[in-house]
Amino acid sequence: LVAFLYGMYSIWPDVRPSNVGFVFQTALVGQLTFAAIWYFALRRRQLSLEWLYRIDAFCVIVIGLEMGVSAYAQAELHAAIYSAFIWHSFTIMGRTLIVPSSGKRTAVVTAISFVPLEVAAIALGVWHPSKLDVPGGALVIGTAVYSGVAVWLATTGSRLIYGLRRQVSEAMQL
């Protein structure tokens, strides 16, 4: 996503938001943090399931935070909040497919990860209503509905996949 944005702003500099440097810096810090976690925590030793769950939750929530900050920082781009929701949805759906997690755990982690985007929507509605395509209240309600649907889909998918994985594991043990 960062490479795409960098390329887009290089080709079309007239759409480059004034805070894009800040967005790129926070993305770089996030990526370096994830690389450090992988290198120091995951590469050298086996971690308990509890620690893996913590790292998973931390990463998903930080990605949600980065998306919320990005959406707010690029408020002059009308599509920024919508793009942030779409990209974050890709993240949580990818997590649903890859990370073995119960439905309850997925619901909690995913719901928390959408909070920064909802806060960004509220802040945009309050402080930058002229930069929105819809009234601030509609954006806030719409983001809550979108977040709720995304959490429900991720939870349902996770519950199904986790259940199937357990059944396969039990069948293999048999």
mmCIF file of C-alpha atoms in Angstrom:
data_model
loop_
_atom_site.group_PDB
_atom_site.id
_atom_site.type_symbol
_atom_site.label_atom_id
_atom_site.label_comp_id
_atom_site.label_asym_id
_atom_site.label_seq_id
_atom_site.Cartn_x
_atom_site.Cartn_y
_atom_site.Cartn_z
ATOM 1 C CA LEU A 1 0.000 0.000 0.000
ATOM 2 C CA VAL A 2 2.776 2.426 0.895
ATOM 3 C CA ALA A 3 4.613 1.663 -2.360
ATOM 4 C CA PHE A 4 1.374 2.179 -4.298
ATOM 5 C CA LEU A 5 0.728 5.534 -2.591
ATOM 6 C CA TYR A 6 4.300 6.675 -3.169
ATOM 7 C CA GLY A 7 4.003 5.788 -6.853
ATOM 8 C CA MET A 8 0.594 7.421 -7.182
ATOM 9 C CA TYR A 9 1.799 10.657 -5.598
ATOM 10 C CA SER A 10 4.886 10.613 -7.823
ATOM 11 C CA ILE A 11 2.804 10.246 -10.978
ATOM 12 C CA TRP A 12 0.029 12.613 -9.865
ATOM 13 C CA PRO A 13 1.630 15.111 -7.459
ATOM 14 C CA ASP A 14 -1.415 17.402 -7.583
ATOM 15 C CA VAL A 15 -3.377 14.888 -5.431
ATOM 16 C CA ARG A 16 -0.588 14.526 -2.877
ATOM 17 C CA PRO A 17 -1.927 15.513 0.574
ATOM 18 C CA SER A 18 0.096 17.943 2.660
ATOM 19 C CA ASN A 19 0.580 15.406 5.487
ATOM 20 C CA VAL A 20 1.744 12.526 3.302
ATOM 21 C CA GLY A 21 5.250 12.688 4.770
ATOM 22 C CA PHE A 22 3.804 12.031 8.224
ATOM 23 C CA VAL A 23 1.750 9.128 6.845
ATOM 24 C CA PHE A 24 4.840 7.581 5.240
ATOM 25 C CA GLN A 25 6.853 8.051 8.434
ATOM 26 C CA THR A 26 4.220 6.332 10.602
ATOM 27 C CA ALA A 27 3.963 3.498 8.064
ATOM 28 C CA LEU A 28 7.737 3.090 8.139
ATOM 29 C CA VAL A 29 7.774 3.002 11.950
ATOM 30 C CA GLY A 30 4.996 0.391 11.898
ATOM 31 C CA GLN A 31 6.797 -1.769 9.361
ATOM 32 C CA LEU A 32 10.073 -1.552 11.275
ATOM 33 C CA THR A 33 8.232 -2.479 14.475
ATOM 34 C CA PHE A 34 6.714 -5.541 12.808
ATOM 35 C CA ALA A 35 10.116 -6.529 11.398
ATOM 36 C CA ALA A 36 11.695 -6.202 14.853
ATOM 37 C CA ILE A 37 8.936 -8.310 16.407
ATOM 38 C CA TRP A 38 9.418 -10.989 13.772
ATOM 39 C CA TYR A 39 13.193 -10.956 14.079
ATOM 40 C CA PHE A 40 13.565 -10.801 17.852
ATOM 41 C CA ALA A 41 10.449 -12.537 19.132
ATOM 42 C CA LEU A 42 9.405 -15.044 16.533
ATOM 43 C CA ARG A 43 12.571 -16.083 14.729
ATOM 44 C CA ARG A 44 14.783 -17.151 17.585
ATOM 45 C CA ARG A 45 12.584 -19.221 19.842
ATOM 46 C CA GLN A 46 9.267 -20.928 20.131
ATOM 47 C CA LEU A 47 6.713 -18.821 21.905
ATOM 48 C CA SER A 48 3.731 -19.967 23.881
ATOM 49 C CA LEU A 49 0.328 -19.752 22.288
ATOM 50 C CA GLU A 50 -0.539 -16.913 24.673
ATOM 51 C CA TRP A 51 2.409 -14.842 23.434
ATOM 52 C CA LEU A 52 1.524 -15.548 19.798
ATOM 53 C CA TYR A 53 -2.031 -14.358 20.525
ATOM 54 C CA ARG A 54 -0.656 -11.159 22.068
ATOM 55 C CA ILE A 55 1.589 -10.497 19.080
ATOM 56 C CA ASP A 56 -1.301 -11.175 16.697
ATOM 57 C CA ALA A 57 -3.599 -8.768 18.564
ATOM 58 C CA PHE A 58 -0.866 -6.123 18.787
ATOM 59 C CA CYS A 59 -0.171 -6.272 15.038
ATOM 60 C CA VAL A 60 -3.831 -6.107 13.985
ATOM 61 C CA ILE A 61 -4.583 -3.258 16.382
ATOM 62 C CA VAL A 62 -1.498 -1.300 15.287
ATOM 63 C CA ILE A 63 -2.513 -1.712 11.653
ATOM 64 C CA GLY A 64 -5.965 -0.356 12.555
ATOM 65 C CA LEU A 65 -4.289 2.550 14.356
ATOM 66 C CA GLU A 66 -2.100 3.276 11.339
ATOM 67 C CA MET A 67 -5.148 3.224 9.081
ATOM 68 C CA GLY A 68 -7.047 5.595 11.376
ATOM 69 C CA VAL A 69 -4.111 8.019 11.575
ATOM 70 C CA SER A 70 -3.659 7.826 7.809
ATOM 71 C CA ALA A 71 -7.334 8.529 7.151
ATOM 72 C CA TYR A 72 -7.329 11.555 9.424
ATOM 73 C CA ALA A 73 -3.944 12.902 8.320
ATOM 74 C CA GLN A 74 -4.984 12.794 4.670
ATOM 75 C CA ALA A 75 -8.359 14.446 5.257
ATOM 76 C CA GLU A 76 -7.958 16.640 2.186
ATOM 77 C CA LEU A 77 -8.280 13.477 0.070
ATOM 78 C CA HIS A 78 -11.970 12.689 0.199
ATOM 79 C CA ALA A 79 -11.349 8.985 -0.436
ATOM 80 C CA ALA A 80 -8.791 8.565 2.386
ATOM 81 C CA ILE A 81 -11.225 7.287 5.021
ATOM 82 C CA TYR A 82 -12.893 4.924 2.560
ATOM 83 C CA SER A 83 -9.544 3.599 1.334
ATOM 84 C CA ALA A 84 -8.417 3.047 4.922
ATOM 85 C CA PHE A 85 -11.539 0.972 5.623
ATOM 86 C CA ILE A 86 -11.043 -1.114 2.504
ATOM 87 C CA TRP A 87 -7.361 -1.801 3.209
ATOM 88 C CA HIS A 88 -8.023 -2.592 6.846
ATOM 89 C CA SER A 89 -10.795 -4.965 5.782
ATOM 90 C CA PHE A 90 -8.270 -6.765 3.570
ATOM 91 C CA THR A 91 -6.006 -7.055 6.599
ATOM 92 C CA ILE A 92 -8.626 -8.555 8.888
ATOM 93 C CA MET A 93 -9.997 -10.885 6.233
ATOM 94 C CA GLY A 94 -6.472 -12.078 5.476
ATOM 95 C CA ARG A 95 -5.947 -12.630 9.192
ATOM 96 C CA THR A 96 -9.202 -14.593 9.337
ATOM 97 C CA LEU A 97 -7.954 -16.944 6.634
ATOM 98 C CA ILE A 98 -4.414 -17.373 7.958
ATOM 99 C CA VAL A 99 -4.420 -17.099 11.760
ATOM 100 C CA PRO A 100 -6.130 -19.891 13.705
ATOM 101 C CA SER A 101 -8.421 -18.027 16.061
ATOM 102 C CA SER A 102 -11.745 -18.650 17.736
ATOM 103 C CA GLY A 103 -14.714 -16.566 16.697
ATOM 104 C CA LYS A 104 -14.823 -14.791 20.068
ATOM 105 C CA ARG A 105 -11.154 -13.850 19.947
ATOM 106 C CA THR A 106 -11.465 -12.643 16.358
ATOM 107 C CA ALA A 107 -14.504 -10.543 17.266
ATOM 108 C CA VAL A 108 -12.670 -8.812 20.117
ATOM 109 C CA VAL A 109 -9.400 -8.175 18.275
ATOM 110 C CA THR A 110 -11.125 -7.046 15.089
ATOM 111 C CA ALA A 111 -13.562 -4.750 16.905
ATOM 112 C CA ILE A 112 -10.712 -3.079 18.793
ATOM 113 C CA SER A 113 -8.748 -2.678 15.559
ATOM 114 C CA PHE A 114 -11.611 -0.705 13.988
ATOM 115 C CA VAL A 115 -11.835 1.778 16.893
ATOM 116 C CA PRO A 116 -9.119 4.116 15.500
ATOM 117 C CA LEU A 117 -10.960 4.307 12.187
ATOM 118 C CA GLU A 118 -14.192 5.182 13.970
ATOM 119 C CA VAL A 119 -12.344 7.849 15.966
ATOM 120 C CA ALA A 120 -10.927 9.217 12.694
ATOM 121 C CA ALA A 121 -14.454 9.355 11.241
ATOM 122 C CA ILE A 122 -15.722 11.230 14.305
ATOM 123 C CA ALA A 123 -12.770 13.644 14.196
ATOM 124 C CA LEU A 124 -13.245 14.267 10.472
ATOM 125 C CA GLY A 125 -16.967 14.855 11.009
ATOM 126 C CA VAL A 126 -16.312 17.332 13.816
ATOM 127 C CA TRP A 127 -13.164 19.190 12.680
ATOM 128 C CA HIS A 128 -13.166 18.767 8.891
ATOM 129 C CA PRO A 129 -16.779 18.448 7.713
ATOM 130 C CA SER A 130 -16.038 20.456 4.549
ATOM 131 C CA LYS A 131 -13.602 17.746 3.439
ATOM 132 C CA LEU A 132 -16.253 15.030 3.493
ATOM 133 C CA ASP A 133 -18.524 13.795 0.722
ATOM 134 C CA VAL A 134 -21.311 13.100 3.210
ATOM 135 C CA PRO A 135 -22.528 14.835 6.379
ATOM 136 C CA GLY A 136 -20.349 14.105 9.435
ATOM 137 C CA GLY A 137 -23.123 12.185 11.193
ATOM 138 C CA ALA A 138 -23.646 9.982 8.146
ATOM 139 C CA LEU A 139 -19.915 9.229 8.027
ATOM 140 C CA VAL A 140 -19.848 8.274 11.707
ATOM 141 C CA ILE A 141 -22.920 6.038 11.429
ATOM 142 C CA GLY A 142 -21.719 4.581 8.132
ATOM 143 C CA THR A 143 -18.302 3.710 9.554
ATOM 144 C CA ALA A 144 -19.934 2.078 12.569
ATOM 145 C CA VAL A 145 -22.141 -0.025 10.284
ATOM 146 C CA TYR A 146 -19.206 -0.887 8.012
ATOM 147 C CA SER A 147 -17.056 -1.825 11.010
ATOM 148 C CA GLY A 148 -19.837 -3.950 12.453
ATOM 149 C CA VAL A 149 -20.319 -5.845 9.197
ATOM 150 C CA ALA A 150 -16.554 -6.371 8.810
ATOM 151 C CA VAL A 151 -16.279 -7.656 12.401
ATOM 152 C CA TRP A 152 -19.265 -9.966 11.869
ATOM 153 C CA LEU A 153 -17.824 -11.374 8.612
ATOM 154 C CA ALA A 154 -14.380 -11.908 10.135
ATOM 155 C CA THR A 155 -15.892 -13.522 13.230
ATOM 156 C CA THR A 156 -18.110 -15.835 11.207
ATOM 157 C CA GLY A 157 -15.265 -16.812 8.896
ATOM 158 C CA SER A 158 -12.884 -17.369 11.773
ATOM 159 C CA ARG A 159 -15.418 -19.498 13.643
ATOM 160 C CA LEU A 160 -15.970 -21.684 10.573
ATOM 161 C CA ILE A 161 -12.295 -22.058 9.666
ATOM 162 C CA TYR A 162 -11.210 -22.625 13.276
ATOM 163 C CA GLY A 163 -13.911 -25.270 13.706
ATOM 164 C CA LEU A 164 -12.876 -27.026 10.508
ATOM 165 C CA ARG A 165 -9.221 -26.993 11.558
ATOM 166 C CA ARG A 166 -10.150 -28.565 14.879
ATOM 167 C CA GLN A 167 -12.202 -31.263 13.176
ATOM 168 C CA VAL A 168 -9.317 -32.074 10.805
ATOM 169 C CA SER A 169 -6.905 -32.226 13.729
ATOM 170 C CA GLU A 170 -9.223 -34.583 15.646
ATOM 171 C CA ALA A 171 -9.666 -36.772 12.545
ATOM 172 C CA MET A 172 -5.910 -36.970 12.044
ATOM 173 C CA GLN A 173 -5.415 -37.954 15.683
ATOM 174 C CA LEU A 174 -7.985 -40.702 15.256
#
